[in-house]
Short mmCIF file of C-alpha atoms in Angstrom, two decimals:
data_model
loop_
_atom_site.label_atom_id
_atom_site.label_comp_id
_atom_site.label_asym_id
_atom_site.label_seq_id
_atom_site.Cartn_x
_atom_site.Cartn_y
_atom_site.Cartn_z
CA MET P 27 44.88 -10.82 11.75
CA LEU P 28 45.05 -9.29 8.27
CA ALA P 29 46.17 -12.64 6.87
CA GLU P 30 42.78 -14.05 7.83
CA LEU P 31 40.84 -11.46 5.87
CA SER P 32 39.62 -11.97 2.31
CA PRO P 33 41.19 -9.70 -0.33
CA SER P 34 38.06 -7.54 -0.47
CA ALA P 35 37.87 -7.23 3.31
CA ALA P 36 41.54 -6.19 3.43
CA GLY P 37 40.87 -3.42 0.92
CA VAL P 38 42.47 -5.18 -2.06
CA PRO P 39 40.37 -4.91 -5.26
CA THR P 40 38.89 -8.22 -6.35
CA THR P 41 38.34 -9.45 -9.90
CA PRO P 42 34.68 -8.96 -10.88
CA VAL P 43 32.65 -12.15 -11.07
CA ARG P 44 31.98 -12.75 -14.77
CA ARG P 45 28.88 -14.89 -14.62
CA PRO P 46 27.55 -16.54 -17.77
CA LEU P 47 24.42 -14.71 -18.92
CA HIS P 48 21.47 -16.58 -20.41
CA VAL P 49 19.35 -13.94 -22.11
CA VAL P 50 15.72 -14.33 -23.18
CA ILE P 51 14.38 -11.46 -25.32
CA ASN P 52 10.65 -11.04 -25.90
CA ALA P 53 10.34 -9.32 -29.28
CA GLY P 54 6.68 -8.53 -28.55
CA SER P 55 7.34 -6.34 -25.50
CA GLY P 56 6.96 -2.57 -25.82
CA GLU P 57 8.06 -0.73 -28.95
CA HIS P 58 11.68 -1.88 -29.00
CA ASP P 59 13.50 -3.52 -31.90
CA ALA P 60 14.55 -6.91 -30.54
CA GLN P 61 17.42 -7.33 -32.99
CA HIS P 62 18.85 -3.93 -32.06
CA THR P 63 18.38 -4.71 -28.36
CA GLN P 64 20.33 -7.95 -28.74
CA ALA P 65 23.15 -6.16 -30.58
CA VAL P 66 23.41 -3.59 -27.79
CA LEU P 67 23.46 -6.24 -25.08
CA GLU P 68 26.01 -8.36 -26.91
CA GLU P 69 28.39 -5.40 -27.14
CA VAL P 70 28.07 -4.49 -23.45
CA PHE P 71 28.40 -8.07 -22.22
CA ARG P 72 31.36 -8.79 -24.52
CA ALA P 73 33.17 -5.65 -23.36
CA ALA P 74 32.60 -6.65 -19.72
CA GLY P 75 33.90 -10.17 -20.33
CA HIS P 76 30.62 -11.98 -19.65
CA PRO P 77 29.86 -14.96 -21.89
CA ALA P 78 26.27 -14.60 -23.10
CA GLN P 79 23.82 -16.88 -24.82
CA PHE P 80 20.73 -15.31 -26.45
CA THR P 81 17.24 -16.59 -27.19
CA ARG P 82 15.08 -14.11 -29.12
CA LEU P 83 11.37 -14.94 -29.34
CA GLY P 84 8.57 -13.53 -31.45
CA ASP P 85 5.78 -15.72 -30.10
CA PRO P 86 4.89 -15.17 -26.40
CA ALA P 87 3.68 -18.78 -26.25
CA ASP P 88 7.34 -19.88 -26.44
CA LEU P 89 8.40 -17.81 -23.42
CA PRO P 90 7.73 -20.33 -20.61
CA GLU P 91 9.81 -23.07 -22.24
CA ALA P 92 12.61 -20.65 -23.15
CA CYS P 93 12.77 -19.27 -19.60
CA GLU P 94 12.83 -22.79 -18.11
CA ARG P 95 15.66 -23.83 -20.39
CA ALA P 96 17.71 -20.69 -19.73
CA ALA P 97 17.13 -20.93 -15.96
CA ALA P 98 18.28 -24.56 -15.92
CA GLN P 99 21.45 -23.60 -17.80
CA ALA P 100 22.09 -20.69 -15.41
CA ALA P 101 21.69 -22.99 -12.43
CA ASP P 102 24.14 -25.48 -13.93
CA ASP P 103 26.93 -22.99 -14.69
CA GLY P 104 26.41 -20.46 -11.88
CA GLY P 105 25.10 -17.90 -14.32
CA VAL P 106 22.22 -15.44 -14.48
CA LEU P 107 18.91 -15.71 -16.30
CA VAL P 108 18.38 -12.33 -18.00
CA ALA P 109 14.90 -11.29 -19.12
CA ALA P 110 14.52 -8.52 -21.71
CA GLY P 111 10.85 -7.59 -21.85
CA GLY P 112 7.93 -6.19 -19.92
CA ASP P 113 6.52 -7.13 -16.53
CA GLY P 114 4.81 -10.23 -17.96
CA THR P 115 8.06 -11.52 -19.49
CA ILE P 116 9.94 -10.81 -16.27
CA ASN P 117 7.23 -12.63 -14.32
CA MET P 118 7.76 -15.83 -16.35
CA ALA P 119 11.52 -15.54 -15.99
CA ALA P 120 11.25 -14.94 -12.24
CA ALA P 121 9.12 -18.07 -11.78
CA ALA P 122 11.72 -20.12 -13.67
CA ALA P 123 14.60 -18.57 -11.70
CA LEU P 124 12.88 -19.43 -8.42
CA ARG P 125 12.29 -23.04 -9.47
CA HIS P 126 15.90 -23.54 -10.53
CA GLY P 127 17.56 -21.41 -7.86
CA CYS P 128 19.42 -18.98 -10.13
CA ALA P 129 19.69 -15.18 -10.11
CA LEU P 130 17.55 -12.99 -12.38
CA GLY P 131 18.72 -9.97 -14.35
CA VAL P 132 16.29 -7.49 -15.92
CA ILE P 133 16.47 -5.44 -19.13
CA PRO P 134 13.14 -3.51 -19.02
CA GLN P 135 11.37 -3.34 -22.38
CA GLY P 136 7.70 -3.00 -21.41
CA THR P 137 5.14 -0.24 -21.10
CA PHE P 138 5.19 0.38 -17.34
CA ASN P 139 8.30 -1.49 -16.05
CA TYR P 140 7.28 -1.27 -12.39
CA LEU P 141 9.78 -3.85 -11.15
CA ALA P 142 12.72 -2.07 -12.77
CA ARG P 143 11.59 1.39 -11.67
CA ASP P 144 11.06 0.27 -8.07
CA HIS P 145 14.61 -1.07 -7.82
CA GLY P 146 16.42 1.70 -9.69
CA ILE P 147 17.19 -0.35 -12.81
CA PRO P 148 17.70 1.96 -15.83
CA LEU P 149 15.02 1.83 -18.52
CA ASP P 150 17.52 2.30 -21.36
CA ALA P 151 18.73 -1.12 -22.56
CA GLU P 152 22.42 -0.19 -22.74
CA ALA P 153 22.40 1.45 -19.31
CA ALA P 154 20.50 -1.50 -17.84
CA ALA P 155 23.05 -3.92 -19.31
CA ARG P 156 25.96 -1.96 -17.85
CA ALA P 157 24.21 -1.89 -14.47
CA LEU P 158 23.63 -5.63 -14.70
CA VAL P 159 27.26 -6.59 -15.24
CA ARG P 160 28.31 -4.38 -12.31
CA GLY P 161 25.43 -5.45 -10.07
CA ARG P 162 25.07 -8.07 -7.37
CA PRO P 163 22.15 -10.39 -6.53
CA GLN P 164 19.93 -9.29 -3.65
CA PRO P 165 16.80 -10.99 -2.29
CA VAL P 166 13.44 -9.40 -3.12
CA GLN P 167 9.92 -10.38 -2.11
CA VAL P 168 7.71 -12.47 -4.36
CA GLY P 169 3.92 -12.61 -4.17
CA LEU P 170 1.93 -15.79 -4.74
CA VAL P 171 -1.67 -16.44 -5.68
CA ASN P 172 -2.07 -20.17 -5.20
CA ASP P 173 1.10 -21.41 -6.97
CA GLN P 174 1.41 -18.50 -9.42
CA VAL P 175 4.20 -15.95 -8.90
CA PHE P 176 3.65 -12.21 -9.15
CA LEU P 177 6.23 -9.48 -8.65
CA VAL P 178 4.09 -6.38 -9.20
CA ASN P 179 0.40 -7.16 -8.65
CA ALA P 180 -2.40 -9.70 -8.86
CA SER P 181 -6.12 -9.04 -9.19
CA LEU P 182 -9.55 -10.33 -10.05
CA GLY P 183 -12.72 -8.64 -11.26
CA LEU P 184 -12.58 -5.51 -13.39
CA TYR P 185 -8.79 -5.24 -13.70
CA PRO P 186 -8.17 -8.58 -15.51
CA GLN P 187 -10.83 -7.57 -18.04
CA VAL P 188 -9.11 -4.22 -18.51
CA LEU P 189 -5.88 -6.09 -19.28
CA GLN P 190 -7.51 -8.43 -21.78
CA ASP P 191 -9.19 -5.56 -23.60
CA ARG P 192 -5.94 -3.57 -23.53
CA GLU P 193 -4.12 -6.30 -25.46
CA ALA P 194 -6.84 -6.23 -28.12
CA PHE P 195 -6.53 -2.44 -28.42
CA LYS P 196 -2.74 -2.61 -28.59
CA ALA P 197 -2.89 -5.20 -31.36
CA ARG P 198 -4.76 -2.62 -33.45
CA LEU P 199 -3.26 0.68 -32.28
CA GLY P 200 0.22 -0.16 -30.94
CA ARG P 201 1.80 -0.59 -27.50
CA ARG P 202 1.53 2.95 -26.16
CA ARG P 203 0.34 4.29 -22.81
CA TRP P 204 -2.46 6.37 -24.35
CA VAL P 205 -3.78 3.19 -26.00
CA ALA P 206 -3.83 1.48 -22.59
CA ALA P 207 -5.77 4.44 -21.14
CA LEU P 208 -8.28 4.44 -24.00
CA SER P 209 -8.95 0.72 -23.70
CA GLY P 210 -9.40 1.10 -19.95
CA LEU P 211 -12.11 3.71 -20.47
CA ALA P 212 -13.95 1.46 -22.89
CA THR P 213 -13.85 -1.49 -20.48
CA VAL P 214 -15.10 0.51 -17.49
CA PHE P 215 -18.19 1.66 -19.39
CA ARG P 216 -18.97 -1.91 -20.50
CA TRP P 217 -18.31 -3.64 -17.17
CA HIS P 218 -21.36 -4.46 -15.03
CA ARG P 219 -20.27 -7.57 -13.11
CA ARG P 220 -20.03 -7.71 -9.32
CA LEU P 221 -17.98 -10.22 -7.36
CA ARG P 222 -19.32 -11.75 -4.18
CA LEU P 223 -16.24 -12.58 -2.10
CA ASP P 224 -15.80 -14.50 1.13
CA ILE P 225 -12.53 -13.13 2.48
CA GLU P 226 -10.55 -14.49 5.43
CA LEU P 227 -8.01 -12.02 6.83
CA ASP P 228 -6.20 -12.51 10.15
CA GLY P 229 -8.69 -15.18 11.14
CA VAL P 230 -11.72 -12.97 10.46
CA ARG P 231 -14.11 -13.84 7.63
CA THR P 232 -16.00 -11.13 5.76
CA VAL P 233 -18.44 -11.43 2.87
CA LEU P 234 -18.48 -8.43 0.56
CA THR P 235 -19.52 -7.37 -2.92
CA THR P 236 -16.96 -5.58 -5.07
CA THR P 237 -16.02 -4.77 -8.64
CA THR P 238 -12.39 -5.73 -8.16
CA LEU P 239 -9.84 -7.06 -5.70
CA PHE P 240 -6.29 -5.77 -6.24
CA VAL P 241 -3.19 -7.11 -4.46
CA GLY P 242 0.08 -5.20 -4.74
CA ASN P 243 3.66 -6.40 -4.21
CA ASN P 244 5.37 -3.35 -5.72
CA ARG P 245 5.93 -0.46 -3.31
CA LEU P 246 6.40 2.11 -6.08
CA GLN P 247 3.03 1.32 -7.66
CA VAL P 248 1.30 1.29 -4.27
CA GLU P 249 2.83 4.67 -3.40
CA GLN P 250 1.99 6.23 -6.74
CA VAL P 251 -1.74 5.45 -6.55
CA GLY P 252 -1.82 6.94 -3.06
CA LEU P 253 -2.63 4.10 -0.68
CA GLU P 254 -2.26 4.73 3.04
CA GLU P 255 1.36 5.39 4.01
CA GLU P 256 1.45 2.49 6.47
CA VAL P 257 0.19 0.07 3.81
CA ALA P 258 2.70 1.37 1.25
CA GLN P 259 5.67 1.23 3.61
CA ARG P 260 4.99 -2.40 4.55
CA THR P 261 4.56 -3.59 0.97
CA GLY P 262 7.49 -5.77 -0.11
CA ARG P 263 8.67 -6.17 3.48
CA GLY P 264 6.92 -9.38 4.37
CA ARG P 265 3.51 -7.93 3.50
CA LEU P 266 1.27 -7.31 0.50
CA ALA P 267 -1.18 -4.46 -0.11
CA GLY P 268 -4.87 -5.21 -0.61
CA VAL P 269 -7.47 -2.96 -2.25
CA VAL P 270 -11.21 -3.61 -2.66
CA THR P 271 -13.76 -1.20 -4.10
CA ARG P 272 -17.41 -0.86 -3.25
CA PRO P 273 -19.82 -1.55 -6.15
CA ALA P 274 -20.03 1.59 -8.26
CA GLY P 275 -21.10 2.85 -11.67
CA ALA P 276 -18.82 3.69 -14.58
CA TRP P 277 -18.47 7.39 -13.72
CA THR P 278 -17.52 6.60 -10.13
CA MET P 279 -14.95 4.06 -11.30
CA LEU P 280 -13.47 6.67 -13.63
CA TRP P 281 -13.35 9.12 -10.74
CA LEU P 282 -11.49 6.51 -8.68
CA ALA P 283 -9.07 5.93 -11.56
CA LEU P 284 -8.42 9.68 -11.69
CA ARG P 285 -7.78 9.76 -7.94
CA GLY P 286 -5.31 6.90 -8.41
CA ALA P 287 -3.53 8.81 -11.19
CA LEU P 288 -3.29 11.80 -8.86
CA GLY P 289 -1.97 9.66 -6.00
CA ARG P 290 -5.08 9.96 -3.82
CA LEU P 291 -6.85 6.62 -4.16
CA GLY P 292 -6.53 5.71 -0.48
CA ASP P 293 -8.62 8.73 0.57
CA ALA P 294 -11.71 7.67 -1.38
CA ASP P 295 -14.73 6.47 0.62
CA GLN P 296 -15.41 3.75 -1.98
CA VAL P 297 -12.02 2.10 -1.40
CA ARG P 298 -10.82 -0.14 1.42
CA THR P 299 -7.07 -0.74 1.73
CA PHE P 300 -5.21 -3.09 4.04
CA SER P 301 -1.83 -4.76 4.55
CA PHE P 302 -1.46 -8.51 4.96
CA HIS P 303 0.82 -11.52 4.81
CA GLU P 304 -1.83 -14.05 3.74
CA LEU P 305 -5.36 -13.68 2.39
CA GLN P 306 -7.86 -16.44 1.58
CA VAL P 307 -10.56 -15.58 -0.98
CA ARG P 308 -13.58 -17.61 -2.02
CA VAL P 309 -15.57 -16.34 -4.99
CA LEU P 310 -19.18 -17.20 -4.23
CA GLY P 311 -21.08 -18.72 -7.13
CA ALA P 312 -17.99 -19.16 -9.33
CA ARG P 313 -16.06 -22.33 -10.10
CA ARG P 314 -13.48 -20.51 -12.20
CA VAL P 315 -12.35 -16.91 -12.17
CA LYS P 316 -9.99 -14.72 -14.22
CA VAL P 317 -6.91 -13.68 -12.25
CA ALA P 318 -4.31 -11.23 -13.55
CA THR P 319 -0.68 -11.55 -12.45
CA ASP P 320 1.79 -8.92 -13.65
CA GLY P 321 -0.34 -8.13 -16.68
CA GLU P 322 -1.01 -11.74 -17.73
CA VAL P 323 -4.54 -13.13 -17.33
CA ARG P 324 -5.13 -16.73 -16.25
CA VAL P 325 -8.18 -18.72 -15.21
CA MET P 326 -8.00 -20.20 -11.70
CA ALA P 327 -10.26 -22.27 -9.47
CA PRO P 328 -11.16 -20.71 -6.11
CA PRO P 329 -10.40 -20.62 -3.27
CA LEU P 330 -7.51 -18.26 -3.92
CA ARG P 331 -4.65 -17.84 -1.46
CA PHE P 332 -2.66 -14.61 -1.78
CA ALA P 333 0.57 -14.56 0.23
CA ALA P 334 4.08 -13.17 0.46
CA ALA P 335 6.23 -16.17 -0.51
CA ALA P 336 8.75 -17.58 1.94
CA GLN P 337 11.30 -17.97 -0.89
CA ARG P 338 12.97 -14.78 -2.10
CA LEU P 339 14.02 -14.01 -5.66
CA GLN P 340 17.72 -13.23 -6.16
CA LEU P 341 17.48 -10.12 -8.33
CA MET P 342 20.57 -8.52 -9.88
CA MET P 343 20.57 -5.04 -8.35
CA PRO P 344 22.51 -2.08 -9.75
CA ALA P 345 25.43 -0.70 -7.81
CA PRO P 346 24.57 2.62 -6.10
CA GLU P 347 26.26 4.64 -8.83
CA ASP P 348 24.19 2.89 -11.54
CA ARG P 349 20.78 3.26 -9.93
CA VAL P 350 18.24 5.70 -11.31
CA PRO P 351 15.64 7.54 -9.18
CA ARG P 352 12.38 5.71 -8.42
CA GLU P 353 9.62 7.46 -10.40
#
């Protein structure tokens, strides 16, 4: 019977799989020095015996093509596409990995790093690299709005405008969390638009007016803002989390933001939360609408279909001993 078992099943140590690593580094993510990051990764990957090819980019406009090329190479040689950057960079890499059918590794370099934090990936580049070479691919849920991938969240209304204004503030003041908070305050006080949405959920259509529609695919983020426990627990497990707010003035929106920071957003009377697998949204009176996906703003034509994708992303997960606490 033992002769039929694989070496690992029989308790015999196996040689680690040394997959080729195709690394794309976004030099514009966070406050990290891209050249130093590459040097650190090269040393870790070399010591672990993983051949690695690096593409370091300074212009975000070059990211889609670089990710496509690296994903195609990873699919050809059985390797891993590795993204070093923030949630937006990882989003582009994830979309390419899904199209080409290769695994994705993550070296978090952004401001919030929700994907990495949710899955216990270390935020330090060296630690993340060590976790990567000892990790194994595991399937994780992907969200879709029409044909656009999102791993963390997607939204329309106030939140995409907050993101656009945040980038302008960061260009002047630097990529820091307090800068993001300051820009958010400025946007809330300037924002006066209302969205008229025709929403179809579980076969029931509802027309409502709101300042923003937020869809979450990241359980850590959903938990931290304080959505209902049932909604949070189902997020990432075949379901997405939906949040709509009633029309409100700037001070009320700031109060809601404070409740979210304190983990109590779901208790607010001005907020409706729900869990879903698929959501159809028509934006009444609008032919085009800004939609944010993982921090990147795009213009889309309604109707919008939000759904948990049937295809799963193969994400390189740390071994238990390499995982850091979710926080």
